[in-house]
């Protein structure tokens, strides 16, 4: 479920319906709370596409939002609790029981302050017992149910999610899963590739076609189309943007090839490599000692990321599940089952 919230009606809305209405109701919408929760204002990278503002109020970061009843301010913890409460209510209706315990997956680079803020959000949502699980570790749980991992294997888990890029190195020792080290980057996820494409296409629309998307709500149309183009370039050699989606008087297209996209993304790949090698160094393991590479997150569908991993680890066994977007949630569910049942997964 996309972590979007809208305050455009009497009752808040969450998820995909908010994304679908962004063109018309953007000013009432909030997202990216995970990139903001538990952080100082000075360390937050401001996105010019945000329909909301963030500010510092009594040493706390606050969202300045529009609601049906006028302007309001909410903390990241309050907003995260709305999302968690929404998910909780759906699950309680499905299971016909009250839920008081939860497993929440978090990026491996989350600070203690970010964890505490997330824990507070879960408490506000009505959970009494909260377990945290690093996202790469959750993915590893799921992979272990799909393939048999030999003893003494060294595993690198590469998690390229929507917001972050996480690397975790682990070892299987006497059937126990031991975390050796992890590292990550808070601004190196799928949305950062989307923003790069947005910058590329918006510049062409402005300078070649005299259409400034930043001056109207069609910027949210372009935002969604950039995500779609990114997805298509994982399967096709090229794709295009229809100009008449922005200017009805122009029926041309702006083409982009996978090669162009990968060239634009070269700095992201360099940063990803840096995170990988930093984690290897901290773990005191060479790349030749990595037995398995587990690919996690929708970003791992991109051929350039698969190619990068193959080049760094040519002798490793590379595993990419058919559902990289869901595998972290799957692993969290397995971990929750183990906690409640006391049985090994």
XYZ file of C-alpha atoms in Angstrom:
345
model
C 0.000 0.000 0.000
C 1.424 3.419 -0.927
C 2.035 5.457 2.242
C -0.152 8.376 1.149
C -2.767 10.181 3.255
C -5.446 12.638 2.124
C -7.451 15.063 4.258
C -9.800 16.196 1.477
C -12.925 14.664 3.023
C -14.496 14.313 6.451
C -12.680 11.007 6.945
C -9.023 10.656 5.980
C -8.147 8.370 3.101
C -5.019 6.230 2.770
C -3.237 4.309 0.035
C -3.632 4.037 -3.724
C -6.840 6.086 -3.894
C -4.842 9.116 -2.704
C -2.177 8.557 -5.387
C -4.885 8.300 -8.056
C -6.399 11.633 -6.957
C -3.130 13.560 -6.647
C -3.736 15.640 -9.768
C -6.925 17.106 -8.289
C -6.414 16.855 -4.528
C -2.653 17.195 -4.088
C -2.885 20.120 -1.672
C -4.727 17.897 0.822
C -2.229 15.028 0.499
C 0.757 13.939 2.591
C 3.449 11.338 1.921
C 7.150 10.606 2.583
C 6.631 10.480 6.366
C 9.129 7.607 6.534
C 11.827 9.897 5.109
C 11.087 12.531 7.751
C 10.115 10.734 10.968
C 12.699 10.991 13.740
C 14.940 13.396 11.825
C 16.106 16.941 12.472
C 14.828 19.544 10.030
C 18.377 20.353 8.910
C 19.007 16.767 7.778
C 15.854 16.468 5.649
C 16.126 16.778 1.873
C 13.238 19.000 0.750
C 11.346 17.767 -2.320
C 9.986 20.651 -4.462
C 7.058 18.406 -5.443
C 5.761 18.126 -1.896
C 2.266 19.688 -1.699
C 2.894 20.270 2.015
C 5.535 22.142 3.996
C 7.637 21.061 6.933
C 8.820 23.375 9.685
C 10.337 23.317 13.140
C 7.933 23.918 16.028
C 9.392 23.807 19.554
C 12.361 21.708 18.370
C 10.103 19.203 16.588
C 9.574 18.739 12.857
C 5.951 19.342 11.893
C 3.978 18.961 8.663
C 1.984 22.016 7.572
C -1.016 20.587 5.738
C -4.309 21.614 4.166
C -7.493 19.904 5.312
C -11.143 20.318 4.399
C -11.456 22.539 7.487
C -8.412 24.691 6.755
C -4.723 24.635 7.639
C -3.379 22.268 10.285
C -0.080 20.934 11.617
C 0.710 17.318 12.398
C 3.821 15.518 13.556
C 5.398 12.683 11.536
C 4.395 10.351 14.365
C 0.734 11.386 14.099
C 0.723 10.884 10.332
C 2.467 7.515 10.534
C -0.048 6.437 13.162
C -2.897 7.230 10.739
C -1.388 4.830 8.190
C -0.775 2.154 10.817
C -4.272 2.563 12.258
C -5.766 2.193 8.770
C -3.839 -1.050 8.153
C -4.694 -2.283 11.654
C -8.435 -1.685 11.135
C -8.411 -3.567 7.812
C -6.632 -6.562 9.350
C -8.898 -6.580 12.407
C -11.969 -6.601 10.173
C -10.499 -9.448 8.114
C -9.470 -11.553 11.134
C -12.384 -10.507 13.375
C -10.032 -9.913 16.306
C -8.324 -7.006 18.065
C -4.607 -6.732 17.247
C -2.234 -5.432 19.929
C 1.136 -6.738 18.714
C 2.986 -5.976 15.488
C 6.217 -6.475 13.571
C 7.371 -3.315 11.799
C 10.148 -3.491 9.229
C 12.565 -0.563 9.096
C 15.519 0.455 6.901
C 18.824 -0.851 8.239
C 20.088 2.746 8.500
C 17.293 3.891 10.852
C 18.722 5.713 13.880
C 17.583 5.099 17.447
C 15.620 8.350 17.280
C 13.828 7.174 14.125
C 13.026 3.857 15.786
C 11.632 5.593 18.874
C 9.484 7.891 16.737
C 8.164 4.911 14.762
C 7.441 3.075 18.009
C 5.458 6.078 19.261
C 3.437 6.103 16.024
C 2.605 2.422 16.530
C 1.557 3.098 20.139
C -0.726 5.942 19.006
C -2.236 3.543 16.452
C -3.179 1.164 19.264
C -0.377 -1.402 19.287
C 0.955 -2.365 22.713
C 3.879 -4.584 21.735
C 6.139 -3.585 18.836
C 8.929 -5.637 17.292
C 11.357 -4.049 14.824
C 12.952 -6.045 12.018
C 15.486 -4.580 9.539
C 14.042 -4.800 6.032
C 16.953 -6.816 4.537
C 16.696 -9.307 7.413
C 12.952 -9.684 6.809
C 13.696 -10.438 3.153
C 16.250 -13.058 4.168
C 13.597 -14.794 6.311
C 11.406 -15.114 3.231
C 14.236 -16.358 1.004
C 15.116 -19.068 3.517
C 11.659 -20.585 3.023
C 12.138 -20.703 -0.767
C 15.659 -22.080 -1.164
C 17.953 -24.295 0.882
C 21.005 -22.364 2.069
C 24.079 -24.516 2.829
C 25.847 -24.125 6.162
C 28.704 -21.568 6.304
C 27.226 -19.551 3.437
C 27.895 -15.812 3.342
C 24.885 -13.859 2.096
C 24.616 -10.304 0.809
C 21.088 -8.899 0.816
C 20.632 -5.945 -1.539
C 17.392 -4.081 -0.835
C 16.554 -1.322 -3.306
C 13.175 -0.136 -2.094
C 11.078 2.895 -2.875
C 12.851 5.188 -0.430
C 16.146 3.645 0.649
C 19.003 1.427 -0.502
C 20.086 -1.108 2.138
C 22.850 -3.694 2.214
C 23.070 -6.441 4.826
C 25.721 -9.159 5.067
C 24.892 -12.299 7.013
C 26.271 -15.770 7.623
C 24.543 -19.116 8.025
C 26.364 -20.905 10.836
C 25.006 -24.228 12.136
C 21.608 -23.277 10.697
C 21.657 -19.989 12.630
C 21.336 -16.676 10.811
C 24.024 -14.257 12.008
C 24.050 -10.585 10.931
C 27.645 -9.495 10.295
C 27.014 -5.894 9.285
C 24.735 -3.547 7.379
C 24.764 -0.116 5.788
C 22.546 1.948 3.540
C 21.589 5.243 1.960
C 18.431 7.153 2.916
C 18.031 8.905 -0.464
C 18.836 6.195 -2.982
C 15.556 4.388 -3.594
C 13.179 4.005 -6.505
C 11.632 7.428 -5.913
C 15.019 9.057 -6.464
C 15.157 7.508 -9.947
C 11.622 8.859 -10.508
C 12.731 12.351 -9.452
C 15.673 12.189 -11.842
C 13.330 11.340 -14.743
C 10.978 14.103 -13.618
C 13.820 16.633 -13.780
C 14.776 15.362 -17.251
C 11.283 15.516 -18.776
C 10.181 18.726 -17.051
C 13.266 20.519 -18.420
C 12.462 19.378 -21.983
C 8.790 20.359 -21.637
C 9.778 23.793 -20.369
C 12.625 24.681 -22.738
C 11.487 22.938 -25.932
C 7.692 23.110 -25.612
C 7.274 26.145 -23.339
C 5.241 24.176 -20.784
C 6.210 24.572 -17.122
C 4.723 21.635 -15.192
C 5.792 23.151 -11.877
C 3.194 25.883 -12.314
C 0.144 23.603 -12.341
C -1.218 20.319 -11.040
C 0.039 18.379 -14.056
C 3.343 18.018 -12.242
C 1.688 15.149 -10.379
C 0.685 13.571 -13.698
C 4.327 13.766 -14.786
C 5.456 12.349 -11.443
C 3.304 9.238 -11.954
C 4.272 8.884 -15.616
C 7.964 8.989 -14.709
C 7.431 6.053 -12.366
C 5.614 4.169 -15.147
C 8.412 4.901 -17.640
C 10.997 3.652 -15.142
C 9.056 0.401 -14.801
C 8.698 -0.019 -18.580
C 12.416 0.550 -19.182
C 13.120 -2.532 -17.080
C 11.424 -4.631 -19.776
C 11.786 -2.513 -22.943
C 14.703 -0.839 -24.687
C 12.862 2.490 -24.904
C 9.710 4.344 -23.939
C 8.235 7.803 -24.375
C 6.237 10.604 -22.828
C 3.154 11.832 -24.714
C 3.317 15.623 -24.876
C -0.449 15.963 -25.385
C -0.910 14.734 -21.810
C 0.407 18.175 -20.857
C -0.278 20.326 -23.929
C -3.407 19.274 -25.913
C -2.180 21.303 -28.890
C 0.928 19.161 -29.305
C 0.692 15.473 -30.218
C 4.441 14.771 -30.201
C 6.418 12.478 -27.919
C 9.645 12.693 -25.936
C 11.514 9.415 -26.323
C 13.966 7.964 -23.861
C 16.038 4.810 -24.259
C 17.168 2.445 -21.549
C 20.768 3.416 -22.374
C 19.944 7.099 -21.779
C 18.207 6.261 -18.512
C 21.174 4.217 -17.338
C 23.614 6.966 -18.300
C 21.579 9.478 -16.269
C 21.584 7.019 -13.350
C 25.345 6.419 -13.350
C 25.910 8.492 -10.203
C 23.287 6.444 -8.346
C 25.097 3.237 -9.333
C 28.399 4.659 -8.066
C 26.769 5.488 -4.721
C 25.275 1.988 -4.505
C 28.680 0.433 -5.141
C 30.151 2.587 -2.378
C 27.558 1.293 0.102
C 28.229 -2.322 -0.947
C 32.008 -2.070 -0.584
C 31.724 -0.169 2.714
C 29.573 -2.988 4.102
C 32.001 -5.645 2.863
C 34.888 -3.798 4.518
C 33.024 -3.440 7.836
C 32.190 -7.161 7.707
C 35.810 -8.095 6.975
C 34.659 -10.176 4.003
C 35.842 -10.019 0.402
C 33.373 -10.043 -2.474
C 34.723 -13.455 -3.546
C 33.548 -14.886 -0.218
C 29.894 -13.991 -0.846
C 28.020 -17.230 -1.592
C 24.559 -15.790 -2.292
C 23.243 -12.405 -3.372
C 19.574 -11.884 -2.489
C 17.915 -9.148 -4.556
C 15.083 -7.344 -2.787
C 12.773 -4.423 -3.609
C 11.218 -3.202 -6.843
C 14.433 -1.389 -7.775
C 16.165 -4.732 -8.281
C 14.032 -5.233 -11.399
C 16.152 -2.597 -13.136
C 18.676 -4.294 -15.453
C 21.412 -1.821 -14.485
C 21.200 -2.881 -10.823
C 21.210 -6.572 -11.727
C 24.229 -5.934 -13.967
C 26.050 -4.039 -11.208
C 25.545 -6.887 -8.743
C 26.666 -9.492 -11.296
C 29.825 -7.502 -12.039
C 30.726 -7.129 -8.358
C 29.841 -10.733 -7.468
C 30.432 -12.795 -10.657
C 30.836 -16.091 -8.795
C 27.920 -15.742 -6.377
C 24.526 -17.391 -6.660
C 22.104 -14.540 -7.449
C 18.518 -14.923 -6.294
C 15.658 -12.608 -7.277
C 12.154 -13.597 -6.228
C 9.154 -13.149 -8.497
C 7.689 -10.681 -5.992
C 10.549 -8.380 -4.842
C 8.078 -5.658 -3.768
C 6.360 -7.955 -1.256
C 9.177 -10.113 0.051
C 9.945 -7.846 3.029
C 6.299 -8.028 4.149
C 6.357 -11.804 3.601
C 9.456 -12.117 5.784
C 7.890 -9.954 8.490
C 4.823 -12.210 8.528
C 7.027 -15.289 8.892
C 8.935 -13.619 11.731
C 5.657 -12.720 13.452
C 4.512 -16.332 13.146
C 7.765 -17.522 14.724
C 7.393 -15.053 17.601
C 3.845 -16.178 18.381
C 4.237 -19.912 17.813
C 7.767 -20.426 19.085
C 8.407 -22.587 16.026
C 11.236 -22.110 13.539
C 10.089 -20.980 10.119
